[in-house]
Coordinates of C-alpha atoms in Angstrom, one line a residue:
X1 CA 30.6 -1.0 24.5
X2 CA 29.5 -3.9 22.5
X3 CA 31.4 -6.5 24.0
X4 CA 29.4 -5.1 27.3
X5 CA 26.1 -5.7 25.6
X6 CA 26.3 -9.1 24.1
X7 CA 25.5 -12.0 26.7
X8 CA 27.5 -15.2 26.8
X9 CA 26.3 -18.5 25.2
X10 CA 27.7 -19.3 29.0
X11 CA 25.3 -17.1 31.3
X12 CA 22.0 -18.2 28.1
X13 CA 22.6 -21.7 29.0
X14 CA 20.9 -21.8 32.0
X15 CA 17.7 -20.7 30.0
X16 CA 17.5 -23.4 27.4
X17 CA 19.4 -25.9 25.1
X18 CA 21.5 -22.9 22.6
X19 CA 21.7 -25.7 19.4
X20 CA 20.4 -23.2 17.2
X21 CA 19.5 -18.9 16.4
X22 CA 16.0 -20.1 17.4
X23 CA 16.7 -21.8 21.1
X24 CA 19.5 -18.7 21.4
X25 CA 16.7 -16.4 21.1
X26 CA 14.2 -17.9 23.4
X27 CA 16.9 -17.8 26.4
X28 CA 17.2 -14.6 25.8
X29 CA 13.8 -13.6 26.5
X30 CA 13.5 -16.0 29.1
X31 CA 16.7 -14.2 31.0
X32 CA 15.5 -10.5 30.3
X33 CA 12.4 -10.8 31.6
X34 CA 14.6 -12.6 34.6
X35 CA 16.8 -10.0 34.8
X36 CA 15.0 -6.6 34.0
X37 CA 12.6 -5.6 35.8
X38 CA 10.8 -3.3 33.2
X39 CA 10.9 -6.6 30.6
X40 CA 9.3 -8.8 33.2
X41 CA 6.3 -6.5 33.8
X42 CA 6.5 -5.2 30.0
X43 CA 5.7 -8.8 28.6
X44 CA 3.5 -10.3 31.7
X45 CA 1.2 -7.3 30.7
X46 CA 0.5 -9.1 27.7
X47 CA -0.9 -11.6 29.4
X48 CA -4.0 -8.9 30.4
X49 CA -4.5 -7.7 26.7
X50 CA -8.1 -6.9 25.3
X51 CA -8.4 -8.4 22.1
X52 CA -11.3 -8.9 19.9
X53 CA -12.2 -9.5 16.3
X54 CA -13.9 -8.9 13.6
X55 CA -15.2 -11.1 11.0
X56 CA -14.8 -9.7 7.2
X57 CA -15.8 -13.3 5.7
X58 CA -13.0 -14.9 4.6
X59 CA -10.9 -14.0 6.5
X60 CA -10.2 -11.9 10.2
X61 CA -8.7 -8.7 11.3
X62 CA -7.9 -8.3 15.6
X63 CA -7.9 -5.3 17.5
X64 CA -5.6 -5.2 20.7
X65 CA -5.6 -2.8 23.4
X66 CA -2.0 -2.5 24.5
X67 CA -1.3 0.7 26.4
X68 CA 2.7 0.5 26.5
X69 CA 2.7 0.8 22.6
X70 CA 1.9 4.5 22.7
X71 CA 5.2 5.5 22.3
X72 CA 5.5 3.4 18.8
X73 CA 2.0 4.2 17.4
X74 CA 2.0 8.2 18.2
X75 CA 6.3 8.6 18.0
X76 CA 7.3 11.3 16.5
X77 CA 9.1 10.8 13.6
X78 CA 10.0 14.2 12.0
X79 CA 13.6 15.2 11.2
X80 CA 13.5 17.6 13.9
X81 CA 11.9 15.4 16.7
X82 CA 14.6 12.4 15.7
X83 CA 17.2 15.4 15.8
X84 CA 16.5 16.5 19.5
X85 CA 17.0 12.8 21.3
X86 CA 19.2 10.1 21.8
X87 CA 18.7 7.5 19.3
X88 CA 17.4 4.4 21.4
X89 CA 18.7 1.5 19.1
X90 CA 22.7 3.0 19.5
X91 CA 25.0 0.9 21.2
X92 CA 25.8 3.6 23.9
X93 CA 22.4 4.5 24.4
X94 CA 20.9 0.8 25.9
X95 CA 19.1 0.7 28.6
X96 CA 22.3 -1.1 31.3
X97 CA 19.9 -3.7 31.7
X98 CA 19.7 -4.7 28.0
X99 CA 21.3 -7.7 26.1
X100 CA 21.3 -9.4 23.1
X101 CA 23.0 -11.7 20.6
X102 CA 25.4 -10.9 17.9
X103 CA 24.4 -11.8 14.5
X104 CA 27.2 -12.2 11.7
X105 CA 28.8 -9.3 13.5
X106 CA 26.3 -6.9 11.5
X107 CA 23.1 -6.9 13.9
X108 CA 22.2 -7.3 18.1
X109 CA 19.2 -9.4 18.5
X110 CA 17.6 -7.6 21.1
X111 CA 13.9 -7.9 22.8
X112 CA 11.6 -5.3 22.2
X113 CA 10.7 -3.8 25.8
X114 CA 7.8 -2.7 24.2
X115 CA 6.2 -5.9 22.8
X116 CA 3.1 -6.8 21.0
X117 CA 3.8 -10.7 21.4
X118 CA 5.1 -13.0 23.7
X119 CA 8.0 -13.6 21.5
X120 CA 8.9 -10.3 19.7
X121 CA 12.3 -9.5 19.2
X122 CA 14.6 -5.7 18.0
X123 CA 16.9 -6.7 15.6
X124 CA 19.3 -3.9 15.2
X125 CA 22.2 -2.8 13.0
X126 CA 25.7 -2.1 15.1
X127 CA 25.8 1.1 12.6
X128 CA 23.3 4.3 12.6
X129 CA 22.5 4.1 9.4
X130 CA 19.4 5.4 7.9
X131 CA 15.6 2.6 7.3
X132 CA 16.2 1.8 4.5
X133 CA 16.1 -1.9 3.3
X134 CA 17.5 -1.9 -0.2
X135 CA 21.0 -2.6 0.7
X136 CA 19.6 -4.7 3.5
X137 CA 17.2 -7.2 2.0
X138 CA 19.8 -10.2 1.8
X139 CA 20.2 -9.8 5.2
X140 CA 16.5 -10.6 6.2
X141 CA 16.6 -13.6 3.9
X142 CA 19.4 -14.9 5.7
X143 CA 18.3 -13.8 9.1
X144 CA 14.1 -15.6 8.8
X145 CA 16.3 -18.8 7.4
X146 CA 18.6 -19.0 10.6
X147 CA 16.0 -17.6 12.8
X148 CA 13.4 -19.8 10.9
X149 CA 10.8 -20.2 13.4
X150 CA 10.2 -16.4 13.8
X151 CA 8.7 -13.9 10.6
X152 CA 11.2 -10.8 10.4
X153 CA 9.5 -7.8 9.6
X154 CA 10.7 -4.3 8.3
X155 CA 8.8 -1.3 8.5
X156 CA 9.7 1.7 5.9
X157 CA 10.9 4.8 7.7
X158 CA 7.6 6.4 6.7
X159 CA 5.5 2.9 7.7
X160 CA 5.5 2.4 11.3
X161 CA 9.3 2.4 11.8
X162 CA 9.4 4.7 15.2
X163 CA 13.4 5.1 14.8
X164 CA 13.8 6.0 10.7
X165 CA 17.2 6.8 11.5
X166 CA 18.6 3.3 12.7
X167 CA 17.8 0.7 10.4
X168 CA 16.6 -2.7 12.5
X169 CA 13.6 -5.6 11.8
X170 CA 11.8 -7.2 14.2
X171 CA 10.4 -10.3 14.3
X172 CA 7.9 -12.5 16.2
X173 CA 7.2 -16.1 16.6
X174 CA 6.3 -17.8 13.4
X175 CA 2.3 -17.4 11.9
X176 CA 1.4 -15.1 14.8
X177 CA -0.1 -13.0 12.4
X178 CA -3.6 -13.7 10.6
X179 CA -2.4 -13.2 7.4
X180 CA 0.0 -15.8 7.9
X181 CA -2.3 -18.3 9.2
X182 CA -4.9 -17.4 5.8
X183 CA -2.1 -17.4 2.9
X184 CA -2.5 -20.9 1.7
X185 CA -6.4 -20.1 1.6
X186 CA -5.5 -16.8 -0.2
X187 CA -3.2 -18.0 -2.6
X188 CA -5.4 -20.8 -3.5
X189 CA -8.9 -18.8 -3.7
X190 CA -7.8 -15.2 -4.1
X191 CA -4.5 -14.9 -5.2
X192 CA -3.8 -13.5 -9.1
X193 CA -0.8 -15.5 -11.0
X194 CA 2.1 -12.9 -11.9
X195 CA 5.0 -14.6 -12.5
X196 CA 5.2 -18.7 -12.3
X197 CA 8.4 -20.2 -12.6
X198 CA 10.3 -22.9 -11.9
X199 CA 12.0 -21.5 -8.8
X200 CA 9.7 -18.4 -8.6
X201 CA 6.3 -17.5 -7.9
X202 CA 4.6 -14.2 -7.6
X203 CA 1.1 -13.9 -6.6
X204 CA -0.9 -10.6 -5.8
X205 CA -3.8 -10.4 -3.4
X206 CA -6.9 -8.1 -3.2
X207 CA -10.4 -8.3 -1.6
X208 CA -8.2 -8.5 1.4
X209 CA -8.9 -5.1 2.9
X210 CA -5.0 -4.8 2.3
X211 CA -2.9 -5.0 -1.4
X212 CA -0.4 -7.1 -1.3
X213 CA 2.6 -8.8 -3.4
X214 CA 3.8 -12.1 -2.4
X215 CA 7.2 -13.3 -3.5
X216 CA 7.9 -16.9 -2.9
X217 CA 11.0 -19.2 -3.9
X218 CA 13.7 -21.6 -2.8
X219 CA 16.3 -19.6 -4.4
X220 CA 18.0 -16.7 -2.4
X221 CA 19.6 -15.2 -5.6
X222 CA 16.0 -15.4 -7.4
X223 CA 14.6 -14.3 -4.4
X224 CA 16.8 -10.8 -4.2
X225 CA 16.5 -10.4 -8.1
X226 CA 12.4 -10.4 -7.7
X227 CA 12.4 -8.1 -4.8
X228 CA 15.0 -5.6 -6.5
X229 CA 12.5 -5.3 -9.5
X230 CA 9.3 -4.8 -7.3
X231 CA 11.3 -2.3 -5.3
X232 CA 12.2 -0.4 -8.8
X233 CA 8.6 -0.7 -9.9
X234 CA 7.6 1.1 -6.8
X235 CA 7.2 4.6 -7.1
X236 CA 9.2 6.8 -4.6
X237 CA 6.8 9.8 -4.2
X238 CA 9.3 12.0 -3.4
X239 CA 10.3 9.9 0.0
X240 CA 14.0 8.3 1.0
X241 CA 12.9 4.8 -0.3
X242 CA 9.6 3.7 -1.7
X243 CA 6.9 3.3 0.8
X244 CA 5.9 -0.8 2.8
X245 CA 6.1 -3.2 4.9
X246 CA 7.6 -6.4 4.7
X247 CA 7.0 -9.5 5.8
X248 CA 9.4 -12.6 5.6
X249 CA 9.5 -16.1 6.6
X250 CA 11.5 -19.4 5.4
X251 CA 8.6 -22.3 5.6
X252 CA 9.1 -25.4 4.5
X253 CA 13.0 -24.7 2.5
X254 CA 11.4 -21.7 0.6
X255 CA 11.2 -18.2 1.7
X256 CA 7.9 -15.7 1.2
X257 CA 8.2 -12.6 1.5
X258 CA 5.1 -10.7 1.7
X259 CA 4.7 -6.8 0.3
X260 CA 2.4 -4.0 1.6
X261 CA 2.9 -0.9 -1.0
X262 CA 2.3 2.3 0.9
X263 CA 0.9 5.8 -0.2
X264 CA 0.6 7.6 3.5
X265 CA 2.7 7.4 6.8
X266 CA -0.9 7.3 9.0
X267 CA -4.2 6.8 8.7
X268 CA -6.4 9.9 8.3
X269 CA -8.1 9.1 12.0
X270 CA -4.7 9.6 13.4
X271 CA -5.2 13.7 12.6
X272 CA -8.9 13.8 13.8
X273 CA -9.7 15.9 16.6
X274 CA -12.3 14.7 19.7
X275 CA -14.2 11.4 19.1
X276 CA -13.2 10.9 15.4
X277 CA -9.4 10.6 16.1
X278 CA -7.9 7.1 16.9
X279 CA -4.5 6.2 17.5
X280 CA -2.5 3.8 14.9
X281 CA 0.3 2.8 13.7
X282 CA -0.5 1.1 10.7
X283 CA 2.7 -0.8 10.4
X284 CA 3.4 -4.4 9.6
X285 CA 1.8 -5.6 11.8
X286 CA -1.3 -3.8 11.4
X287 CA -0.8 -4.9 7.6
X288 CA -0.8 -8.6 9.0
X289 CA -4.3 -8.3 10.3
X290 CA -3.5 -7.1 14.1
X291 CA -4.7 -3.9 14.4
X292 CA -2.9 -2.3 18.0
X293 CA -5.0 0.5 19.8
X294 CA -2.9 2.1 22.6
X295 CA -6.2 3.6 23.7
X296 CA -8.6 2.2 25.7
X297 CA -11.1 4.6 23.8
X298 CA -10.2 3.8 20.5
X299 CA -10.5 0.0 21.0
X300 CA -14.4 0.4 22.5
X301 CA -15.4 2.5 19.3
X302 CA -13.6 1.3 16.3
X303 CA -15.9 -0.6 13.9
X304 CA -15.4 -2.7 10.8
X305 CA -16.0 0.1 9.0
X306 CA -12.9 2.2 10.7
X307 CA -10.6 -0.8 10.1
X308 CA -11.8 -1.1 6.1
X309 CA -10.9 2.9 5.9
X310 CA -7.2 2.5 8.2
X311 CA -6.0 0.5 5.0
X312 CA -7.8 2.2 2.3
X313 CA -6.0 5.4 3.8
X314 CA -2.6 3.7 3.8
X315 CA -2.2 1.3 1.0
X316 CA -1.8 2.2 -2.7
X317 CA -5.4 2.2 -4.3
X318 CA -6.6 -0.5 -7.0
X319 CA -5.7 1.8 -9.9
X320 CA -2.0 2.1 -8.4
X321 CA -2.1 -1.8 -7.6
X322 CA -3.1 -2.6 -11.4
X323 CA -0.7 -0.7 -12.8
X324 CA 1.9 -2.5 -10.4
X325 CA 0.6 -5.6 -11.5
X326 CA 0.6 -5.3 -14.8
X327 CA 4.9 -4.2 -15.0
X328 CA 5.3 -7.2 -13.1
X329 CA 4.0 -9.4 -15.4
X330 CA 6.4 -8.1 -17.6

């Protein structure tokens, strides 16, 4: 079954010059949407997105209307509803269509048929094995350095991941996201000093709408010891793994990773009935400052005001993020 589902450096060829991960990726979007249908009209449908955005001073947060991302924002995610159908990141289970590229014989780089970007890619694990990143997290630094002009993203199984029970990233091209394009400025202007090192740096950023921890160094090994003591700072709340989203890139021959601590699965609107309910995600790419309504509704009535309370409903409050702050300085 696998060897049916990877495609030849041979047959990507014909799509672009394979010297690296990062050219081998960009055939392989360039001969889905080719070759499948449903990935051809999935990701020229971007090209008719509504987008529009709102100021919040120093810095920017984008709505998007994108209808085909219903079946991510409002999946069901319960143990019963994962129980009662096919898991859609399994080997056996691919769409015939479907391709991808083996990664260190752990992971298929896939497309996501469902995308938000242009360039936005599945990558999942060859084993059903439960989201959860702890055993994972060398992986994604090795994965953003070889695939180093894309940010891979992970969302918890309780933060916007719509299969829990597979683990996978994603990623999408390189400073896509706003928060991406505004973390110099951040750091510089709005970031607190928790750890400086030599080879380490951790920074933690409010009056952002959204909390966040930023881990940044050259060092792989450093970089694995700093997230494994966040990740033990974090507190479970009674869930398989403590609640975020992650965001990592390798710019300029360091990585950052980027961390959203989570208290709640969806935003209170999601529950609403009538005109007060909207449908989000809230996952990371909501946490990077694109906000994606699947609802033309919800994208005509959400306000400033809506967006501040999406976070403030998701995200650990300033109480939580102090006392976070504080054991990391230690």
């Amino acid at each position: 079954m696998l060897e049916t589902k990877i495609i030849s450096a041979e047959e990507l060829s014909r799509f672009g010059f394979l010297e690296n991960l990062n050219k081998l990726v960009l055939a392989l979007l360039k001969q889905q949407k080719a070759a499948w249908e449903t990935a051809g009209k999935n990701f020229g449908a971007l090209n008719r997105v509504q987008t529009h955005d709102f100021d919040f001073g120093h810095f920017k947060i984008t709505t998007q209307f994108n209808p085909e991302r219903i079946r991510s924002s409002a999946a069901k995610t319960d143990a019963k509803s994962l129980a009662e159908r096919a898991c859609f990141l399994c080997l056996q289970n691919l769409p015939a269509e479907q391709r991808g590229i083996l990664f260190h014989e752990k992971y298929l780089i896939l497309i996501n048929l469902y995308p938000i970007f242009q360039k936005h890619l599945v990558i999942a694990s060859l084993d059903h094995v439960a989201q959860q990143i702890e055993a994972y997290f060398s992986d994604m630094l090795e994965l953003s350095k070889e695939l180093s002009d894309f940010t891979i993203f992970y969302n918890g199984p309780k933060c916007g991941a719509s299969a829990p029970d597979h683990f996978h990233f994603q990623a999408i091209a390189q400073g896509s996201l706003p928060v991406e394009q505004e973390f110099e400025m951040l750091e510089k202007e709005y970031a607190e000093v928790l750890v400086q090192q030599e080879n380490l740096r951790v920074v933690a950023v409010e009056k952002y709408l959204r909390r966040f921890i930023a881990i940044i160094s050259p060092d792989r090994q450093t970089m694995e010891e700093a997230f494994e003591k966040l990740y033990r700072l974090l507190d479970l709340k009674n869930e398989e793994e403590p609640m975020m989203n992650i965001l990592c890139s390798f710019v300029e021959n360091e990585w950052r990773v980027i961390v959203f601590p989570r208290k709640r699965q969806r935003p209170l609107c999601f529950f609403r009935e009538g005109d007060k309910k909207m449908v989000v995600g809230a996952a990371s790419v909501e946490m990077g400052g694109i906000v994606v309504l699947p609802r033309e509704e919800d994208f005509r009535k959400i306000t400033s005001e809506d967006i501040a309370e999406i976070y403030e409903d998701v995200l650990i409050n300033a109480d939580e993020f102090e006392k976070l702050k504080n054991e990391l300085r230690q």
